[in-house]
Short mmCIF file of N, CA and C in Angstrom, two decimals:
data_model
loop_
_atom_site.label_atom_id
_atom_site.label_comp_id
_atom_site.label_asym_id
_atom_site.label_seq_id
_atom_site.Cartn_x
_atom_site.Cartn_y
_atom_site.Cartn_z
N MET A 1 36.94 3.38 6.90
CA MET A 1 35.74 4.05 6.44
C MET A 1 36.13 5.31 5.66
N MET A 2 35.50 5.52 4.54
CA MET A 2 35.81 6.65 3.68
C MET A 2 35.24 7.94 4.27
N SER A 3 36.05 8.99 4.31
CA SER A 3 35.60 10.28 4.83
C SER A 3 34.71 10.99 3.80
N SER A 4 34.01 12.01 4.27
CA SER A 4 33.16 12.81 3.38
C SER A 4 33.98 13.49 2.29
N VAL A 5 35.18 13.92 2.64
CA VAL A 5 36.05 14.55 1.63
C VAL A 5 36.48 13.53 0.58
N GLU A 6 36.84 12.33 0.99
CA GLU A 6 37.20 11.29 0.04
C GLU A 6 36.02 10.96 -0.88
N LYS A 7 34.82 10.90 -0.33
CA LYS A 7 33.63 10.64 -1.15
C LYS A 7 33.42 11.76 -2.16
N MET A 8 33.63 13.02 -1.73
CA MET A 8 33.48 14.16 -2.62
C MET A 8 34.46 14.07 -3.78
N ILE A 9 35.72 13.77 -3.49
CA ILE A 9 36.74 13.67 -4.54
C ILE A 9 36.49 12.45 -5.41
N ASP A 10 36.06 11.33 -4.84
CA ASP A 10 35.71 10.17 -5.65
C ASP A 10 34.57 10.51 -6.62
N GLN A 11 33.60 11.29 -6.15
CA GLN A 11 32.49 11.71 -7.01
C GLN A 11 33.00 12.62 -8.13
N TYR A 12 33.93 13.50 -7.80
CA TYR A 12 34.53 14.39 -8.80
C TYR A 12 35.23 13.57 -9.88
N ILE A 13 35.99 12.57 -9.48
CA ILE A 13 36.68 11.70 -10.45
C ILE A 13 35.65 10.90 -11.26
N LEU A 14 34.63 10.39 -10.59
CA LEU A 14 33.55 9.68 -11.29
C LEU A 14 32.92 10.57 -12.35
N ALA A 15 32.71 11.83 -12.02
CA ALA A 15 32.12 12.77 -12.97
C ALA A 15 33.00 12.90 -14.22
N TRP A 16 34.31 13.00 -14.03
CA TRP A 16 35.23 13.11 -15.17
C TRP A 16 35.22 11.86 -16.03
N ASN A 17 34.82 10.73 -15.50
CA ASN A 17 34.82 9.48 -16.26
C ASN A 17 33.51 9.23 -17.01
N GLN A 18 32.64 10.22 -17.07
CA GLN A 18 31.39 10.09 -17.82
C GLN A 18 31.67 10.27 -19.32
N THR A 19 30.63 10.11 -20.12
CA THR A 19 30.82 10.19 -21.58
C THR A 19 29.70 10.95 -22.27
N GLY A 20 29.36 12.10 -21.77
CA GLY A 20 28.36 12.91 -22.44
C GLY A 20 27.97 14.10 -21.58
N LEU A 21 27.57 15.17 -22.21
CA LEU A 21 27.29 16.41 -21.50
C LEU A 21 26.23 16.24 -20.41
N GLU A 22 25.16 15.53 -20.71
CA GLU A 22 24.11 15.33 -19.71
C GLU A 22 24.65 14.56 -18.49
N SER A 23 25.42 13.51 -18.75
CA SER A 23 26.01 12.73 -17.66
C SER A 23 27.00 13.57 -16.87
N TYR A 24 27.82 14.35 -17.56
CA TYR A 24 28.76 15.24 -16.86
C TYR A 24 27.99 16.18 -15.93
N SER A 25 26.98 16.81 -16.46
CA SER A 25 26.21 17.77 -15.65
C SER A 25 25.60 17.11 -14.42
N LEU A 26 25.00 15.95 -14.59
CA LEU A 26 24.37 15.25 -13.47
C LEU A 26 25.38 14.85 -12.40
N GLU A 27 26.53 14.35 -12.82
CA GLU A 27 27.52 13.86 -11.85
C GLU A 27 28.29 15.00 -11.20
N PHE A 28 28.64 16.05 -11.95
CA PHE A 28 29.32 17.19 -11.32
C PHE A 28 28.40 17.90 -10.33
N GLU A 29 27.12 17.94 -10.61
CA GLU A 29 26.15 18.58 -9.71
C GLU A 29 26.24 18.00 -8.29
N LYS A 30 26.62 16.74 -8.17
CA LYS A 30 26.70 16.06 -6.88
C LYS A 30 27.89 16.50 -6.03
N CYS A 31 28.91 17.11 -6.66
CA CYS A 31 30.14 17.43 -5.92
C CYS A 31 30.66 18.83 -6.18
N TRP A 32 30.02 19.58 -7.05
CA TRP A 32 30.55 20.86 -7.51
C TRP A 32 29.59 21.98 -7.13
N GLY A 33 30.11 23.00 -6.46
CA GLY A 33 29.30 24.14 -6.08
C GLY A 33 28.81 24.91 -7.29
N SER A 34 27.67 25.57 -7.15
CA SER A 34 27.04 26.25 -8.29
C SER A 34 27.93 27.33 -8.90
N ASN A 35 28.76 27.98 -8.10
CA ASN A 35 29.66 29.02 -8.60
C ASN A 35 31.13 28.60 -8.47
N ALA A 36 31.39 27.32 -8.36
CA ALA A 36 32.74 26.82 -8.15
C ALA A 36 33.64 27.20 -9.33
N LEU A 37 34.91 27.39 -9.02
CA LEU A 37 35.92 27.74 -10.03
C LEU A 37 36.86 26.57 -10.25
N TYR A 38 37.04 26.19 -11.50
CA TYR A 38 38.07 25.25 -11.92
C TYR A 38 39.14 26.07 -12.63
N SER A 39 40.40 25.85 -12.27
CA SER A 39 41.48 26.57 -12.93
C SER A 39 42.68 25.64 -13.10
N ASP A 40 43.28 25.69 -14.28
CA ASP A 40 44.56 25.05 -14.52
C ASP A 40 45.40 26.02 -15.36
N GLN A 41 46.58 25.63 -15.72
CA GLN A 41 47.45 26.55 -16.44
C GLN A 41 46.99 26.82 -17.86
N TYR A 42 45.97 26.11 -18.33
CA TYR A 42 45.49 26.25 -19.68
C TYR A 42 44.12 26.93 -19.78
N SER A 43 43.31 26.88 -18.71
CA SER A 43 41.95 27.40 -18.81
C SER A 43 41.31 27.60 -17.43
N GLU A 44 40.17 28.28 -17.43
CA GLU A 44 39.35 28.43 -16.22
C GLU A 44 37.88 28.25 -16.61
N HIS A 45 37.12 27.66 -15.68
CA HIS A 45 35.70 27.39 -15.92
C HIS A 45 34.95 27.57 -14.61
N THR A 46 33.75 28.12 -14.70
CA THR A 46 32.96 28.41 -13.51
C THR A 46 31.62 27.69 -13.55
N GLY A 47 31.20 27.19 -12.40
CA GLY A 47 29.89 26.58 -12.26
C GLY A 47 29.83 25.16 -12.80
N VAL A 48 28.71 24.51 -12.49
CA VAL A 48 28.51 23.13 -12.93
C VAL A 48 28.52 23.04 -14.45
N GLN A 49 27.81 23.94 -15.10
CA GLN A 49 27.76 23.88 -16.56
C GLN A 49 29.12 24.15 -17.19
N GLY A 50 29.88 25.07 -16.58
CA GLY A 50 31.22 25.36 -17.09
C GLY A 50 32.15 24.16 -17.04
N ILE A 51 32.16 23.46 -15.92
CA ILE A 51 33.04 22.28 -15.80
C ILE A 51 32.52 21.12 -16.65
N ALA A 52 31.20 20.98 -16.75
CA ALA A 52 30.62 19.93 -17.59
C ALA A 52 30.94 20.18 -19.06
N ASP A 53 30.82 21.41 -19.53
CA ASP A 53 31.16 21.75 -20.91
C ASP A 53 32.63 21.46 -21.20
N PHE A 54 33.49 21.83 -20.25
CA PHE A 54 34.93 21.61 -20.40
C PHE A 54 35.24 20.11 -20.49
N ALA A 55 34.65 19.32 -19.61
CA ALA A 55 34.88 17.88 -19.63
C ALA A 55 34.39 17.27 -20.94
N ASP A 56 33.22 17.70 -21.39
CA ASP A 56 32.66 17.18 -22.63
C ASP A 56 33.54 17.54 -23.82
N GLN A 57 34.01 18.78 -23.87
CA GLN A 57 34.87 19.21 -24.96
C GLN A 57 36.18 18.43 -24.96
N SER A 58 36.77 18.24 -23.79
CA SER A 58 38.06 17.55 -23.71
C SER A 58 37.95 16.06 -24.05
N LEU A 59 36.78 15.49 -23.86
CA LEU A 59 36.57 14.07 -24.17
C LEU A 59 36.79 13.79 -25.66
N LYS A 60 36.56 14.78 -26.50
CA LYS A 60 36.73 14.60 -27.95
C LYS A 60 38.17 14.24 -28.31
N PHE A 61 39.12 14.65 -27.47
CA PHE A 61 40.53 14.43 -27.78
C PHE A 61 41.12 13.25 -27.02
N ALA A 62 40.35 12.69 -26.09
CA ALA A 62 40.81 11.53 -25.32
C ALA A 62 39.59 10.68 -24.96
N PRO A 63 38.93 10.09 -25.96
CA PRO A 63 37.67 9.38 -25.71
C PRO A 63 37.79 8.13 -24.86
N ASP A 64 38.97 7.59 -24.72
CA ASP A 64 39.15 6.36 -23.94
C ASP A 64 39.74 6.63 -22.56
N ARG A 65 39.76 7.88 -22.15
CA ARG A 65 40.44 8.23 -20.89
C ARG A 65 39.75 7.64 -19.67
N LYS A 66 40.56 7.41 -18.66
CA LYS A 66 40.06 6.88 -17.39
C LYS A 66 40.85 7.56 -16.27
N PHE A 67 40.15 8.37 -15.47
CA PHE A 67 40.76 9.05 -14.34
C PHE A 67 40.64 8.19 -13.09
N SER A 68 41.61 8.31 -12.18
CA SER A 68 41.53 7.66 -10.88
C SER A 68 42.34 8.45 -9.86
N VAL A 69 42.01 8.25 -8.61
CA VAL A 69 42.74 8.90 -7.52
C VAL A 69 44.04 8.14 -7.30
N LEU A 70 45.14 8.86 -7.27
CA LEU A 70 46.45 8.26 -7.06
C LEU A 70 46.86 8.33 -5.60
N GLU A 71 46.56 9.44 -4.94
CA GLU A 71 46.81 9.62 -3.51
C GLU A 71 45.54 10.18 -2.89
N ILE A 72 45.06 9.56 -1.82
CA ILE A 72 43.83 10.02 -1.19
C ILE A 72 44.01 11.46 -0.70
N PRO A 73 42.92 12.20 -0.63
CA PRO A 73 43.00 13.60 -0.24
C PRO A 73 43.54 13.80 1.18
N GLU A 74 44.35 14.82 1.32
CA GLU A 74 44.74 15.34 2.62
C GLU A 74 43.99 16.64 2.77
N CYS A 75 43.46 16.89 3.95
CA CYS A 75 42.75 18.16 4.10
C CYS A 75 42.76 18.61 5.55
N HIS A 76 42.52 19.89 5.71
CA HIS A 76 42.25 20.49 7.02
C HIS A 76 41.30 21.65 6.77
N HIS A 77 40.46 21.90 7.75
CA HIS A 77 39.41 22.91 7.63
C HIS A 77 38.63 22.66 6.34
N THR A 78 38.65 23.59 5.41
CA THR A 78 37.93 23.40 4.14
C THR A 78 38.89 23.45 2.94
N TYR A 79 40.13 22.99 3.14
CA TYR A 79 41.16 23.00 2.11
C TYR A 79 41.75 21.60 1.97
N GLY A 80 42.14 21.26 0.75
CA GLY A 80 42.74 19.95 0.58
C GLY A 80 43.55 19.84 -0.69
N ARG A 81 44.18 18.66 -0.82
CA ARG A 81 44.95 18.34 -2.02
C ARG A 81 44.95 16.83 -2.19
N TYR A 82 45.18 16.40 -3.41
CA TYR A 82 45.30 14.98 -3.71
C TYR A 82 46.01 14.84 -5.05
N ALA A 83 46.42 13.64 -5.37
CA ALA A 83 47.03 13.34 -6.66
C ALA A 83 46.11 12.42 -7.44
N TRP A 84 46.13 12.57 -8.75
CA TRP A 84 45.30 11.76 -9.63
C TRP A 84 46.13 11.31 -10.83
N LYS A 85 45.57 10.36 -11.56
CA LYS A 85 46.19 9.96 -12.82
C LYS A 85 45.09 9.76 -13.85
N VAL A 86 45.49 9.88 -15.08
CA VAL A 86 44.58 9.61 -16.19
C VAL A 86 45.33 8.71 -17.17
N GLU A 87 44.62 7.70 -17.62
CA GLU A 87 45.18 6.77 -18.60
C GLU A 87 44.38 6.93 -19.89
N THR A 88 45.10 7.12 -20.99
CA THR A 88 44.46 7.26 -22.29
C THR A 88 45.45 6.89 -23.38
N GLY A 89 44.96 6.17 -24.36
CA GLY A 89 45.82 5.79 -25.48
C GLY A 89 47.07 5.05 -25.08
N GLY A 90 47.00 4.27 -24.00
CA GLY A 90 48.16 3.52 -23.54
C GLY A 90 49.17 4.35 -22.77
N LYS A 91 48.86 5.61 -22.52
CA LYS A 91 49.76 6.49 -21.78
C LYS A 91 49.12 6.89 -20.45
N THR A 92 49.96 7.24 -19.49
CA THR A 92 49.49 7.69 -18.18
C THR A 92 50.03 9.07 -17.91
N ASN A 93 49.19 9.94 -17.40
CA ASN A 93 49.59 11.28 -16.98
C ASN A 93 49.16 11.45 -15.53
N VAL A 94 49.95 12.19 -14.77
CA VAL A 94 49.68 12.41 -13.35
C VAL A 94 49.46 13.89 -13.12
N GLY A 95 48.56 14.20 -12.18
CA GLY A 95 48.31 15.59 -11.82
C GLY A 95 48.05 15.71 -10.33
N TYR A 96 48.04 16.95 -9.88
CA TYR A 96 47.80 17.27 -8.48
C TYR A 96 46.76 18.37 -8.41
N ASP A 97 45.80 18.22 -7.54
CA ASP A 97 44.76 19.24 -7.38
C ASP A 97 44.75 19.78 -5.97
N TYR A 98 44.65 21.10 -5.88
CA TYR A 98 44.35 21.81 -4.63
C TYR A 98 42.87 22.13 -4.72
N PHE A 99 42.13 21.94 -3.61
CA PHE A 99 40.71 22.23 -3.65
C PHE A 99 40.23 22.87 -2.35
N GLU A 100 39.12 23.57 -2.47
CA GLU A 100 38.40 24.13 -1.33
C GLU A 100 36.97 23.62 -1.43
N PHE A 101 36.32 23.46 -0.30
CA PHE A 101 34.96 22.92 -0.30
C PHE A 101 34.12 23.59 0.78
N ASN A 102 32.81 23.43 0.66
CA ASN A 102 31.90 24.04 1.61
C ASN A 102 31.35 23.02 2.61
N ALA A 103 30.44 23.46 3.46
CA ALA A 103 29.87 22.61 4.51
C ALA A 103 29.05 21.45 3.94
N GLU A 104 28.58 21.58 2.70
CA GLU A 104 27.82 20.51 2.05
C GLU A 104 28.73 19.53 1.31
N PHE A 105 30.03 19.68 1.48
CA PHE A 105 31.04 18.85 0.80
C PHE A 105 30.87 18.93 -0.72
N LYS A 106 30.79 20.17 -1.18
CA LYS A 106 30.83 20.46 -2.60
C LYS A 106 32.06 21.34 -2.84
N ILE A 107 32.75 21.04 -3.90
CA ILE A 107 33.95 21.79 -4.25
C ILE A 107 33.56 23.21 -4.63
N THR A 108 34.27 24.19 -4.07
CA THR A 108 34.04 25.60 -4.41
C THR A 108 35.16 26.18 -5.25
N LYS A 109 36.33 25.56 -5.18
CA LYS A 109 37.48 25.98 -6.00
C LYS A 109 38.40 24.77 -6.16
N LEU A 110 38.87 24.58 -7.38
CA LEU A 110 39.83 23.51 -7.62
C LEU A 110 40.89 24.04 -8.58
N ILE A 111 42.13 23.96 -8.16
CA ILE A 111 43.26 24.39 -8.97
C ILE A 111 44.05 23.13 -9.32
N SER A 112 44.16 22.85 -10.60
CA SER A 112 44.78 21.61 -11.07
C SER A 112 46.15 21.89 -11.65
N PHE A 113 47.09 21.01 -11.36
CA PHE A 113 48.47 21.11 -11.85
C PHE A 113 48.81 19.84 -12.61
N PHE A 114 49.12 19.98 -13.89
CA PHE A 114 49.49 18.85 -14.74
C PHE A 114 50.12 19.39 -16.01
N THR A 115 50.72 18.51 -16.76
CA THR A 115 51.30 18.86 -18.05
C THR A 115 50.63 18.03 -19.12
N LEU A 116 50.16 18.69 -20.16
CA LEU A 116 49.54 17.97 -21.27
C LEU A 116 50.61 17.39 -22.19
N PRO A 117 50.29 16.29 -22.86
CA PRO A 117 51.22 15.76 -23.86
C PRO A 117 51.44 16.81 -24.96
N ASP A 118 52.59 16.77 -25.58
CA ASP A 118 52.93 17.75 -26.62
C ASP A 118 51.94 17.76 -27.78
N ASP A 119 51.31 16.62 -28.08
CA ASP A 119 50.41 16.54 -29.23
C ASP A 119 48.95 16.84 -28.87
N TYR A 120 48.67 17.27 -27.64
CA TYR A 120 47.29 17.55 -27.23
C TYR A 120 46.86 18.89 -27.83
N PRO A 121 45.70 18.94 -28.50
CA PRO A 121 45.27 20.18 -29.17
C PRO A 121 44.57 21.18 -28.23
N ILE A 122 45.32 21.72 -27.28
CA ILE A 122 44.75 22.61 -26.27
C ILE A 122 44.01 23.80 -26.86
N GLU A 123 44.44 24.29 -27.99
CA GLU A 123 43.80 25.45 -28.61
C GLU A 123 42.35 25.16 -29.01
N LYS A 124 41.99 23.90 -29.16
CA LYS A 124 40.63 23.53 -29.55
C LYS A 124 39.68 23.44 -28.36
N LEU A 125 40.19 23.57 -27.14
CA LEU A 125 39.31 23.48 -25.98
C LEU A 125 38.58 24.79 -25.71
N GLY A 126 39.09 25.89 -26.20
CA GLY A 126 38.46 27.19 -26.07
C GLY A 126 38.11 27.60 -24.74
#
């Protein structure tokens, strides 16, 4: 049986696999706290609209991407981590996320670790 944390992370991955700002907003709302922080080595975004805008902007550079969970979440108390992968353009990239969540099983902080391909136009994500 899938735990509440696994469902939360599956919803987060589902949200990233959407294809439009409205869809991103609706799906992130289900798993993302209103003031949640997303941070990686390239950028930071706050709130549902912040993460939805970021996902929508990044889709322009990888329109065929497909995210999936690579390792199910490990967690204790309100902290966790998991591994994910993204497939796009025939290539696969792997990342690791540390996350914190609240009693409603909504992410309040997510710190992502990954390396972008050399040809990814990170400067255009703003």
